[in-house]
Amino acid sequence: MTTLSNTHKPASPDQHAAPHSSKPKKAISAGQLVAALPGAVQKLDPRLMWRNPVMFIVEIGAVLTTVLAAAEPFLGGPGESGGSAVPSSFTVGIAVWLWLTVIFANLAESVAEGRGKAQADSLRQTRTSTSATQVQDYNPETNPGAEGAQVRTISSADLTLGDVVIVVAGELVPGDGDIVWGIASIDESAITGESAPVVRESGGDRSAVTGGTRVLSDRIVVRITSKPGETFVDRMIALVEGAARQKTPNELALNILLASLSIVFLVVVLTLNPIASYSAATVSLPVLIALLVCLIPTTIGALLSAIGIAGMDRLVQRNVLAMSGRAVEAAGDVTILLLDKTGTITYGNRQAREFAPLTGVTEAELVRAAALSSLSDPTPEGKSIVDLAAERGFHRPESLAGDIVPFTAQTRMSGIDLAGGGGQIRKGAGSAVLAWVGEAGPVPEVVLAELTAEVERISRLGGTPLVVATGTASGERTVLGVVYLKDIVKEGIKERFAELRAMGIRTIMVTGDNSLTATTIAAEAGVDDFLAEATPEDKLALIRREQEGGNLVAMTGDGTNDAPALAQADVGVAMNTGTSAAKEAGNMVDLDSDPTKLIDIVRIGKQLLITRGALTTFSIANDLAKYFAIIPAMFAGVFPGLAVLNIMQLSSPASAILSAIIFNAIIIVVLIPLALRGVKYRAASAPRILGRNLLIYGLGGVIAPFLGIKLIDLVVSLLPGF
């Protein structure tokens, strides 16, 4: 772990904006059910149903019972079940409720997809074909602003990867791209829902622009980074509509398990008829089909797909776009969170509070050098240095000639080379500035000791020390002193980290600051560990090290230098304000560019997994209870001893079987809101969550059928023949 650093990272003016739809939507309404019904009926197509093995078996059973119901008037009635006659309307009732079971299952998925389609429709309105001013033979070295360059007007649909376009105030950005020259205020409300304009500029982590957004001021040159039909909006439409949602490995595994259970129960049911015949009992085919449907895990089979779609929908409601369901699931299994200090744990707008010159250097000298190196620095830190310098008597020159030295993650310092032999000024991380000074000769021990003491003092205060040094035309380089930048930890962040710790998640703060500053901020924020003076290589190495230890890692990033780590992380959340490289590398994009939302993403992922587990538990327990409704009803007439199992005291075998089938269908509709809304998640350890779910959904899954089937039986028994 390295020491002494300062990321000197600008804070986006819109990075703390609240999502426009942060309030969760109502789980379900009658209107949504009605609107989703046509889609549910269309999904009865066997070419679609076979993808859900459990419900496909139910559909086959519905077809068979429908055929039997139609044939019974010509074959002499439904016969007997377990030695008791069943009414003529029995098979018709079974057939009707089996079809309703399949439709209700499709309804759950159709409602979930319907939300995505509504969001996709609103996004389609932003995807319009516009004219684009394409630059011919663009040369970034000789004419980066494309002033007077030869251009032609084409349709945005004809733009290809790598094309360069000019966009001026009032025009729509014709396609996804990166600003290669200029700075502009852009209205992104069509994408993010935020009405406040944002600033996008070339050469930084806020250079990416999205097709369909409107330039409000100035003029920018944009290099297109997407192919036609593969823009960010196109991907959003496909994902929120569900067209690109593939089943996750966990879903596939659970589907295989459910299919296996269904096959096992199918074999069991097929063996019942020979056993019944041997016992001089008659069990009709509709009864066997009803038994099979009640025994196989239809509840979770019906809701499984809806749970996955709803999980992605909850992310979309919070302005987070997941590139796959796998990413949402991975968020639920995350054990390590990597969080940037600046803008995530702290507010990020570090302000200059003090100039601390070294012995032999006047404050005026340090103030002047720090201010001159910050005049072209657009970051809040740079501006605050100039403002503090003005308070200390610095007068801004009318013009400043020289070459600006921009800050980079590799050099960790910035500055200016003054024209006309005026010398050089550097400010930045202590180790980086000392290395620069050391290139001209060894730093005196007394200077090094005093500087180290000053840096430690500021670091213990939780501040960020910026070391300032100058160089002369003759090659001499001197350390002048330190600028104290004060940063503030966000309110409530410590409580949120404590909550994550209760979930079993370890938090690691990643910062470019030195170890002392990182230690102070880490203690104040309550993180479990930190990585100081982090370079892109350090982040990547840390992620790989944690993954090799069996952990799943999540992190956020917005710059091109974050792309390798975002790609390596199990959950990489790219900021929408960031570069195209970062958004391509991550498997989620936060449209609000709020790094703290990573915590909410983890909660949603865990809620998805818990919801699936809870409803699976309920479904299996549910099936167990239905044994006591159907098995005694089938054989009590032949084996009177089985009557002791009829603990619900159901009125007749026919009523018991039909009541179980009706309950089996209705419970799916009852649970659709829970599947869409998700089981409420409370921060707790895995054993506690498991115990709670077994108590609520396991015990509830046993009790609910007893109550539900008995109530339905009371109604069914009033029908003629039952």
XYZ file of C-alpha atoms in Angstrom:
722
model
C 0.000 0.000 0.000
C 1.473 3.328 -1.051
C 1.455 6.569 0.896
C 0.679 10.256 0.422
C -1.755 10.997 -2.389
C -4.505 13.281 -3.581
C -6.930 12.290 -6.297
C -7.675 15.932 -7.053
C -10.898 14.690 -8.594
C -13.611 17.128 -9.677
C -17.039 16.619 -8.247
C -19.846 16.486 -10.782
C -22.408 19.213 -10.171
C -25.168 16.707 -10.655
C -23.715 13.718 -8.892
C -25.830 14.199 -5.791
C -29.092 14.671 -7.646
C -31.941 12.598 -6.331
C -33.478 10.099 -8.728
C -36.651 11.324 -10.313
C -38.460 8.146 -9.413
C -36.864 7.173 -6.148
C -40.241 6.535 -4.539
C -41.154 2.907 -5.231
C -44.204 2.367 -7.363
C -47.316 0.629 -6.091
C -46.806 -3.127 -6.379
C -49.900 -3.798 -8.515
C -53.265 -2.338 -9.422
C -56.449 -3.662 -11.004
C -55.680 -1.632 -14.123
C -52.305 -3.325 -14.490
C -53.911 -6.758 -14.215
C -56.471 -5.927 -16.896
C -53.827 -4.441 -19.190
C -51.600 -7.496 -18.735
C -54.375 -10.051 -19.385
C -54.057 -10.103 -23.228
C -50.331 -10.728 -22.880
C -51.007 -13.548 -20.411
C -53.362 -15.231 -22.883
C -50.823 -14.866 -25.716
C -48.241 -16.634 -23.567
C -50.423 -19.791 -23.644
C -48.605 -20.604 -26.888
C -46.858 -23.955 -26.181
C -43.755 -22.632 -27.979
C -43.446 -20.127 -25.138
C -44.795 -22.262 -22.296
C -42.253 -25.050 -22.660
C -39.603 -22.670 -21.286
C -41.382 -22.961 -17.931
C -41.510 -26.762 -17.405
C -43.788 -26.650 -14.349
C -46.469 -24.538 -15.968
C -46.091 -26.429 -19.250
C -47.128 -29.600 -17.392
C -50.130 -27.731 -15.979
C -51.096 -26.581 -19.479
C -50.899 -30.153 -20.787
C -53.122 -31.206 -17.887
C -55.567 -28.425 -18.749
C -55.742 -29.619 -22.357
C -56.350 -33.241 -21.310
C -59.079 -32.362 -18.806
C -60.728 -30.088 -21.372
C -60.832 -32.974 -23.856
C -62.219 -35.300 -21.168
C -64.853 -32.750 -20.135
C -65.977 -32.466 -23.753
C -66.042 -36.258 -24.180
C -67.749 -37.213 -20.905
C -71.340 -36.557 -22.103
C -70.728 -39.203 -24.758
C -68.792 -41.606 -22.503
C -71.190 -41.774 -19.579
C -69.876 -39.300 -16.966
C -66.717 -38.939 -14.912
C -67.103 -42.112 -12.907
C -65.784 -42.504 -9.370
C -62.854 -41.428 -7.273
C -61.742 -43.545 -4.368
C -65.064 -45.357 -4.359
C -67.178 -42.195 -4.306
C -69.110 -40.839 -7.248
C -68.128 -37.409 -8.518
C -70.568 -34.892 -10.011
C -70.802 -34.366 -13.756
C -69.496 -30.817 -13.414
C -66.331 -31.986 -11.652
C -64.139 -32.423 -14.745
C -65.361 -29.130 -16.195
C -64.458 -27.367 -12.935
C -60.996 -28.962 -12.907
C -60.391 -27.950 -16.536
C -61.495 -24.349 -15.962
C -59.305 -23.867 -12.914
C -56.292 -25.510 -14.542
C -56.539 -23.011 -17.409
C -56.888 -20.201 -14.877
C -53.784 -21.498 -13.082
C -51.747 -21.204 -16.287
C -53.191 -17.785 -17.115
C -52.522 -16.501 -13.593
C -48.916 -17.689 -13.889
C -48.542 -15.874 -17.204
C -50.267 -12.852 -15.677
C -47.507 -12.472 -13.090
C -44.842 -12.333 -15.797
C -46.993 -10.169 -18.061
C -47.561 -7.552 -15.323
C -43.827 -7.402 -14.615
C -43.049 -7.052 -18.319
C -45.797 -4.459 -18.712
C -43.982 -2.047 -16.430
C -40.843 -2.372 -18.506
C -42.793 -1.822 -21.721
C -44.304 1.391 -20.349
C -40.823 2.670 -19.486
C -39.555 1.546 -22.893
C -42.327 3.469 -24.654
C -41.306 6.678 -22.900
C -37.686 6.047 -23.879
C -38.665 5.459 -27.516
C -39.999 8.990 -27.613
C -36.446 10.227 -26.976
C -35.039 8.111 -29.822
C -35.701 10.257 -32.848
C -33.885 10.546 -36.140
C -32.142 13.913 -36.237
C -29.768 15.638 -38.607
C -26.073 15.475 -37.794
C -23.287 17.829 -38.859
C -20.540 15.380 -39.767
C -16.950 16.657 -39.988
C -14.959 15.520 -42.998
C -11.290 14.560 -42.411
C -11.231 15.654 -38.770
C -7.724 16.391 -37.463
C -7.583 16.659 -33.652
C -4.019 17.988 -33.646
C -4.235 20.863 -36.115
C -7.905 21.774 -35.711
C -9.435 20.178 -32.582
C -12.437 22.531 -32.625
C -13.154 21.791 -36.316
C -13.299 25.536 -37.007
C -14.010 26.083 -40.691
C -13.709 22.355 -41.389
C -15.558 20.791 -44.291
C -18.855 19.333 -43.060
C -21.947 17.661 -44.444
C -25.435 17.156 -43.026
C -26.619 13.541 -42.743
C -29.239 11.630 -40.782
C -28.230 10.454 -37.324
C -29.238 6.948 -38.439
C -26.376 7.021 -40.971
C -23.667 7.771 -38.398
C -21.114 5.033 -37.829
C -18.592 4.239 -35.136
C -15.780 6.812 -35.092
C -17.597 9.592 -36.964
C -17.023 13.126 -35.671
C -19.927 15.593 -35.450
C -20.410 19.201 -34.384
C -23.325 19.990 -32.042
C -24.272 23.563 -31.153
C -26.731 25.079 -28.684
C -30.342 24.074 -29.366
C -29.461 20.883 -31.239
C -29.906 17.275 -30.179
C -26.847 15.094 -29.769
C -27.235 12.716 -32.751
C -25.645 9.664 -31.127
C -23.710 8.315 -28.161
C -20.181 9.641 -28.046
C -17.356 11.372 -26.229
C -16.681 15.102 -26.393
C -13.250 15.561 -27.974
C -13.339 19.355 -27.879
C -15.377 21.969 -26.029
C -17.631 22.270 -23.020
C -21.426 22.607 -22.947
C -24.485 22.588 -20.727
C -26.715 19.652 -21.670
C -30.326 18.784 -20.877
C -30.435 15.049 -20.029
C -33.956 15.043 -18.576
C -35.209 12.699 -21.307
C -32.807 10.033 -20.032
C -32.383 10.699 -16.314
C -35.593 12.560 -15.492
C -33.604 15.382 -13.879
C -34.611 18.835 -15.137
C -31.378 20.520 -14.037
C -28.853 20.770 -16.902
C -25.427 19.186 -16.492
C -22.004 20.189 -17.724
C -20.114 17.931 -20.121
C -16.581 18.677 -21.288
C -13.692 17.111 -23.137
C -10.654 15.589 -21.554
C -12.143 14.379 -18.273
C -14.444 11.869 -16.664
C -17.515 13.852 -17.770
C -16.952 13.676 -21.497
C -19.627 11.143 -22.458
C -22.864 12.339 -24.081
C -25.980 10.346 -24.905
C -27.892 10.464 -28.153
C -31.209 12.317 -27.874
C -30.055 14.762 -25.197
C -30.112 18.479 -26.019
C -27.194 20.914 -25.959
C -28.287 24.095 -24.181
C -25.180 26.226 -24.575
C -21.887 26.529 -26.410
C -20.482 24.260 -29.101
C -18.937 20.796 -28.817
C -17.200 18.329 -31.128
C -18.274 14.726 -30.476
C -16.757 11.446 -31.622
C -19.478 8.776 -32.045
C -18.806 5.653 -29.955
C -21.817 3.488 -30.870
C -23.116 1.723 -33.951
C -26.645 2.390 -35.289
C -29.168 0.452 -33.221
C -26.642 -0.123 -30.426
C -26.891 3.200 -28.615
C -27.311 3.528 -24.877
C -31.021 4.291 -25.311
C -31.455 1.232 -27.548
C -29.885 -0.952 -24.885
C -32.057 0.653 -22.213
C -35.210 -0.038 -24.226
C -34.283 -3.687 -24.779
C -33.385 -4.231 -21.144
C -36.316 -2.536 -19.426
C -38.715 -4.134 -21.896
C -37.410 -7.544 -20.940
C -36.362 -8.430 -24.484
C -32.736 -8.844 -23.445
C -33.355 -10.329 -20.002
C -31.808 -13.769 -19.973
C -32.361 -16.199 -17.149
C -29.625 -16.050 -14.563
C -27.635 -19.153 -13.490
C -29.615 -19.319 -10.234
C -32.900 -19.142 -12.135
C -31.772 -21.871 -14.517
C -30.673 -24.064 -11.614
C -33.986 -23.544 -9.814
C -35.906 -24.267 -13.035
C -34.001 -27.547 -13.396
C -34.816 -28.419 -9.768
C -38.506 -27.612 -10.243
C -38.611 -29.635 -13.468
C -36.956 -32.579 -11.691
C -39.473 -32.424 -8.844
C -42.308 -32.287 -11.362
C -41.005 -35.409 -13.112
C -40.696 -37.216 -9.768
C -44.286 -36.344 -8.837
C -45.443 -37.336 -12.340
C -43.992 -40.810 -11.820
C -45.564 -40.991 -8.349
C -49.005 -40.053 -9.685
C -48.764 -42.523 -12.568
C -48.148 -45.343 -10.075
C -51.238 -44.437 -8.040
C -53.716 -45.798 -10.590
C -52.322 -49.363 -10.534
C -52.209 -49.216 -6.720
C -55.808 -47.998 -6.635
C -56.912 -50.734 -9.072
C -55.225 -53.365 -6.911
C -57.172 -51.969 -3.952
C -60.481 -52.173 -5.866
C -60.672 -48.378 -6.065
C -61.235 -46.289 -9.155
C -59.261 -43.087 -9.650
C -60.294 -41.051 -12.674
C -57.798 -39.310 -14.933
C -59.018 -35.785 -13.989
C -58.347 -36.645 -10.332
C -54.831 -37.854 -11.139
C -54.156 -34.677 -13.106
C -55.499 -32.564 -10.247
C -53.265 -34.431 -7.808
C -50.205 -33.892 -10.009
C -50.870 -30.161 -10.372
C -51.327 -29.770 -6.616
C -48.128 -31.643 -5.830
C -45.710 -30.021 -8.264
C -44.318 -26.604 -7.183
C -46.683 -24.489 -9.264
C -46.534 -21.411 -7.010
C -42.826 -20.684 -7.429
C -42.938 -22.005 -10.994
C -45.541 -19.358 -11.794
C -43.766 -16.495 -10.045
C -40.088 -17.221 -10.729
C -39.767 -15.193 -13.921
C -41.794 -12.294 -12.500
C -39.465 -12.095 -9.479
C -36.430 -11.653 -11.745
C -38.087 -9.063 -13.976
C -39.363 -7.140 -10.936
C -35.841 -7.028 -9.479
C -34.526 -5.259 -12.580
C -37.608 -3.025 -12.559
C -36.862 -1.898 -8.996
C -33.407 -0.840 -10.159
C -34.894 1.076 -13.090
C -37.230 2.883 -10.677
C -34.102 4.117 -8.931
C -32.520 5.174 -12.224
C -30.084 2.271 -12.368
C -29.845 0.240 -15.551
C -28.647 -3.349 -15.088
C -27.148 -4.870 -18.210
C -28.298 -8.344 -17.134
C -30.219 -10.177 -14.444
C -26.925 -11.816 -13.516
C -25.643 -8.421 -12.318
C -28.671 -7.941 -10.044
C -28.182 -11.384 -8.524
C -24.461 -10.795 -8.074
C -25.287 -7.594 -6.175
C -27.247 -9.692 -3.708
C -24.255 -11.975 -3.099
C -21.665 -9.195 -2.788
C -19.388 -9.448 0.239
C -16.970 -6.575 -0.514
C -17.842 -2.979 -1.447
C -15.163 -0.696 -2.883
C -16.155 2.941 -2.403
C -14.372 6.090 -3.522
C -13.768 8.502 -0.679
C -14.335 11.700 -2.625
C -17.980 12.240 -3.509
C -19.117 8.965 -1.951
C -18.001 8.917 1.661
C -17.195 12.630 1.765
C -18.935 15.474 -0.017
C -15.999 15.849 -2.364
C -15.947 19.633 -2.581
C -12.734 20.003 -0.621
C -12.029 23.590 0.294
C -8.675 25.261 0.943
C -8.469 26.328 4.579
C -4.813 27.129 5.237
C -1.439 27.845 3.601
C 1.427 26.314 5.595
C 4.808 27.567 4.279
C 8.041 25.799 5.249
C 10.865 27.551 7.084
C 12.519 30.168 4.910
C 9.456 30.584 2.687
C 7.057 33.484 3.145
C 3.326 32.922 3.074
C 3.082 35.324 0.130
C 5.427 33.119 -1.923
C 3.405 29.986 -1.172
C 0.103 31.787 -1.804
C 1.284 33.121 -5.178
C 2.650 29.761 -6.365
C -0.446 27.820 -5.259
C -2.777 30.385 -6.862
C -0.900 30.534 -10.190
C -0.966 26.746 -10.483
C -4.711 26.761 -9.753
C -5.925 29.527 -12.087
C -6.620 26.995 -14.847
C -7.811 24.290 -12.449
C -11.609 23.853 -12.941
C -12.081 21.656 -9.866
C -13.731 22.929 -6.661
C -10.392 22.443 -4.902
C -8.539 24.586 -7.425
C -11.130 27.339 -7.279
C -11.086 27.334 -3.482
C -7.282 27.760 -3.505
C -7.615 30.834 -5.741
C -10.396 32.245 -3.529
C -8.367 31.737 -0.340
C -5.305 33.232 -2.011
C -7.349 36.329 -2.958
C -8.325 36.710 0.699
C -4.624 36.578 1.547
C -3.736 39.393 -0.865
C -3.166 37.585 -4.173
C -4.098 39.625 -7.270
C -5.074 37.653 -10.323
C -2.924 38.647 -13.358
C -4.759 39.930 -16.426
C -3.151 37.228 -18.510
C -1.094 34.162 -17.745
C 1.161 32.700 -20.415
C 2.450 29.195 -20.063
C 1.740 25.517 -20.554
C -0.850 23.965 -18.272
C 0.163 20.625 -16.760
C -3.095 18.718 -16.138
C -3.647 16.346 -13.251
C -3.518 12.618 -14.091
C -4.039 9.520 -11.964
C -0.499 8.426 -12.809
C 1.414 11.640 -11.975
C -0.951 12.667 -9.126
C -0.008 16.310 -9.540
C -0.755 19.314 -11.749
C 0.702 22.734 -12.352
C 1.991 25.201 -14.923
C 5.203 25.892 -16.848
C 5.354 29.685 -17.050
C 6.400 31.229 -20.352
C 9.573 33.261 -20.833
C 11.641 31.342 -18.324
C 9.232 32.166 -15.506
C 9.788 28.788 -13.949
C 7.624 25.799 -13.101
C 5.033 25.227 -10.381
C 3.692 21.872 -9.250
C 1.070 20.975 -6.635
C -0.309 17.581 -5.698
C 0.425 14.423 -3.735
C 3.378 14.693 -1.386
C 5.234 11.668 -2.746
C 4.699 12.756 -6.356
C 5.892 16.333 -5.767
C 8.896 15.141 -3.769
C 9.807 12.766 -6.604
C 9.578 15.699 -9.050
C 11.793 17.864 -6.835
C 14.208 14.963 -6.356
C 14.800 14.779 -10.111
C 16.856 17.980 -9.780
C 18.777 16.793 -6.728
C 18.254 15.324 -3.252
C 15.766 17.028 -0.971
C 17.486 18.355 2.182
C 16.752 16.216 5.247
C 15.587 19.243 7.251
C 13.077 20.148 4.524
C 11.893 16.554 4.267
C 11.415 16.289 8.046
C 9.482 19.567 8.291
C 7.309 18.668 5.294
C 6.547 15.223 6.715
C 5.513 16.730 10.044
C 3.214 19.257 8.331
C 1.639 16.592 6.141
C 1.024 14.383 9.179
C -0.553 17.268 11.088
C -3.041 17.987 8.306
C -3.705 14.300 7.751
C -4.534 13.719 11.419
C -7.111 16.477 11.113
C -8.736 14.447 8.358
C -7.690 16.964 5.740
C -5.882 16.509 2.450
C -2.396 18.018 2.170
C -1.410 19.458 -1.223
C 2.329 19.979 -1.489
C 3.478 22.957 -3.594
C 6.932 23.227 -5.204
C 8.617 25.466 -7.771
C 11.371 25.058 -10.315
C 13.627 27.658 -11.936
C 14.875 27.926 -15.491
C 18.309 26.873 -14.258
C 16.919 23.537 -13.038
C 16.674 24.262 -9.307
C 13.544 22.895 -7.568
C 12.250 23.857 -4.128
C 9.417 22.732 -1.858
C 7.476 25.801 -0.674
C 4.909 24.310 1.676
C 1.513 22.671 2.016
C -2.083 23.687 1.281
C -4.636 22.274 3.733
C -7.798 21.024 1.978
C -10.688 20.227 4.297
C -13.125 17.448 3.432
C -16.345 16.547 5.288
C -17.778 13.060 5.812
C -21.437 12.789 4.784
C -24.053 12.675 7.511
C -25.465 9.226 8.204
C -22.796 7.385 6.200
C -21.431 5.666 9.321
C -24.872 4.241 10.112
C -25.202 2.943 6.543
C -21.854 1.186 6.790
C -22.910 -0.357 10.107
C -25.995 -1.651 8.311
C -23.818 -3.199 5.615
C -21.665 -4.806 8.286
C -24.805 -6.394 9.724
C -25.455 -7.850 6.261
C -22.018 -9.456 6.311
C -20.557 -6.978 3.798
C -17.094 -5.481 4.287
C -16.532 -1.920 3.068
C -13.208 -0.720 1.671
C -12.587 2.972 1.069
C -10.449 3.683 -1.985
C -8.669 7.025 -1.990
C -5.718 8.797 -3.478
C -5.014 10.424 -0.110
C -2.082 9.446 2.051
C -2.402 6.780 4.728
C -2.791 9.216 7.639
C -5.660 11.101 5.998
C -7.236 7.815 4.914
C -6.962 6.450 8.460
C -8.735 9.502 9.919
C -11.531 9.527 7.329
C -11.952 5.734 7.550
C -12.370 5.915 11.330
C -14.835 8.805 11.072
C -16.878 7.112 8.327
C -16.804 3.662 9.923
C -15.418 1.705 6.952
C -13.762 -1.643 7.590
C -10.600 -1.037 5.578
C -9.041 1.389 3.115
C -6.633 1.565 0.212
C -4.572 4.752 0.240
C -2.846 6.399 -2.741
C -4.792 4.086 -4.999
C -3.838 3.963 -8.681
C -5.910 2.138 -11.321
C -3.473 -0.766 -11.043
C -3.903 -0.850 -7.266
C -7.705 -1.039 -7.573
C -7.488 -3.882 -10.079
C -5.011 -5.800 -7.931
C -7.200 -5.358 -4.833
C -10.305 -6.663 -6.627
C -8.460 -9.709 -7.951
C -6.996 -10.425 -4.525
C -10.434 -10.342 -2.881
C -11.982 -12.489 -5.617
C -9.246 -15.081 -5.233
C -10.226 -15.214 -1.569
C -13.771 -16.195 -2.537
C -15.393 -12.765 -2.222
C -17.752 -11.080 -4.667
C -16.747 -7.460 -5.197
C -18.774 -4.395 -6.173
C -17.388 -0.970 -7.048
C -18.323 2.292 -8.734
C -16.355 4.332 -11.248
C -16.705 7.052 -13.855
C -13.364 7.455 -15.596
C -11.550 5.593 -18.331
C -8.936 4.705 -15.725
C -11.706 2.930 -13.748
C -12.677 0.731 -16.721
C -10.321 -2.211 -15.958
C -11.504 -2.417 -12.333
C -15.174 -2.045 -13.340
C -14.793 -4.898 -15.808
C -13.040 -7.068 -13.203
C -15.560 -6.422 -10.417
C -18.516 -8.786 -10.075
C -20.776 -5.717 -9.906
C -19.364 -2.678 -11.692
C -21.581 0.415 -11.468
C -20.572 3.084 -13.976
C -21.707 6.676 -13.555
C -23.760 8.074 -16.433
C -21.643 11.233 -16.247
C -18.536 9.147 -16.860
C -16.738 8.163 -20.014
C -18.049 5.713 -22.605
C -15.232 3.324 -21.661
C -16.454 3.202 -18.056
C -20.079 2.605 -19.103
C -19.052 -0.167 -21.476
C -16.920 -1.842 -18.793
C -19.551 -1.818 -16.034
C -22.557 -4.134 -15.867
C -24.768 -1.403 -14.392
C -25.147 2.296 -15.199
C -26.415 4.804 -12.640
C -28.289 7.512 -14.551
C -28.123 9.851 -11.547
C -24.359 9.370 -11.156
C -24.660 9.008 -7.377
C -21.865 6.716 -6.111
C -23.641 6.086 -2.790
C -26.406 4.305 -4.707
C -24.169 1.235 -4.738
C -25.489 0.532 -1.234
C -29.092 0.596 -2.524
C -28.131 -1.695 -5.414
C -26.808 -4.274 -2.958
C -30.054 -4.064 -0.952
C -32.149 -4.610 -4.095
C -29.998 -7.583 -5.092
C -30.387 -9.144 -1.659
C -34.125 -8.446 -1.728
C -34.361 -10.304 -5.056
C -32.584 -13.370 -3.687
C -34.570 -13.331 -0.440
C -37.876 -12.962 -2.316
C -37.059 -15.927 -4.517
C -36.008 -18.018 -1.525
C -39.032 -17.024 0.542
C -41.543 -17.853 -2.188
C -39.764 -21.126 -2.975
C -40.062 -22.054 0.706
C -43.737 -21.069 0.696
C -44.392 -23.079 -2.477
C -42.847 -26.307 -1.162
C -44.595 -25.954 2.215
C -47.807 -25.180 0.348
C -47.580 -28.460 -1.571
C -47.044 -30.388 1.650
C -50.318 -29.098 3.086
C -52.251 -30.048 -0.051
C -51.385 -33.718 0.533
C -53.760 -33.685 3.480
C -56.572 -32.384 1.270
C -56.323 -34.756 -1.691
C -54.794 -38.080 -0.573
C -57.435 -38.804 2.121
C -60.179 -37.717 -0.280
C -58.953 -40.136 -2.934
C -58.635 -43.263 -0.823
C -60.693 -42.775 2.344
C -63.568 -44.713 0.762
C -61.374 -47.780 0.244
C -59.086 -47.345 3.263
C -61.233 -45.907 6.084
C -58.116 -45.588 8.221
C -56.992 -42.677 6.022
C -59.926 -40.639 7.295
C -57.764 -39.658 10.256
C -55.644 -37.610 7.829
C -58.696 -35.631 6.755
C -57.953 -33.097 9.481
C -59.697 -30.343 7.530
C -62.962 -32.325 7.585
C -63.650 -31.556 3.928
C -67.202 -32.302 2.833
C -66.523 -34.801 0.037
C -63.671 -36.180 -2.114
C -64.822 -34.182 -5.146
C -65.119 -30.988 -3.128
C -61.677 -31.545 -1.553
C -59.947 -32.044 -4.898
C -61.671 -29.115 -6.617
C -61.051 -26.855 -3.598
C -57.333 -27.717 -3.671
C -57.135 -26.883 -7.393
C -58.981 -23.573 -6.893
C -56.691 -22.632 -3.996
C -53.657 -23.605 -6.098
C -54.708 -21.061 -8.745
C -55.850 -18.253 -6.452
C -52.686 -18.263 -4.309
C -50.674 -17.302 -7.417
C -52.727 -14.124 -7.875
C -52.497 -13.365 -4.154
C -48.690 -13.588 -4.269
C -48.147 -11.537 -7.460
C -47.918 -8.214 -5.514
C -45.340 -9.744 -3.159
C -43.311 -11.081 -6.100
C -43.316 -7.643 -7.765
C -42.754 -5.596 -4.613
C -40.285 -8.027 -3.074
C -40.031 -9.354 0.451
C -39.071 -6.555 2.824
C -35.362 -6.750 3.489
C -33.902 -6.115 6.919
C -30.165 -6.040 7.521
C -29.269 -9.243 9.341
C -26.951 -12.227 9.118
C -27.749 -15.072 6.732
C -28.788 -17.521 9.526
C -31.219 -14.967 10.975
C -32.739 -14.226 7.572
C -33.088 -17.959 6.864
C -34.722 -18.580 10.228
C -37.130 -15.688 9.747
C -38.148 -16.863 6.271
C -38.656 -20.450 7.437
C -40.870 -19.200 10.245
C -42.947 -16.792 8.139
C -43.037 -18.414 4.701
C -42.416 -22.033 5.681
C -44.979 -22.113 8.472
C -47.230 -19.739 6.532
C -47.019 -22.020 3.507
C -48.346 -24.874 5.615
C -51.106 -22.949 7.378
C -52.439 -20.963 4.388
C -53.677 -24.018 2.393
C -55.455 -25.465 5.427
C -57.397 -22.253 5.913
C -57.850 -21.476 2.210
C -58.920 -24.944 1.086
C -61.363 -25.257 4.009
C -63.010 -21.915 3.181
C -63.255 -22.811 -0.514
C -64.655 -26.247 0.409
C -67.448 -24.575 2.381
C -68.445 -22.698 -0.773
C -67.965 -25.613 -3.209
C -70.032 -27.938 -0.970
C -73.025 -25.674 -1.607
C -72.920 -26.528 -5.328
C -75.199 -29.335 -6.632
C -73.508 -32.744 -6.503
C -70.644 -31.702 -4.213
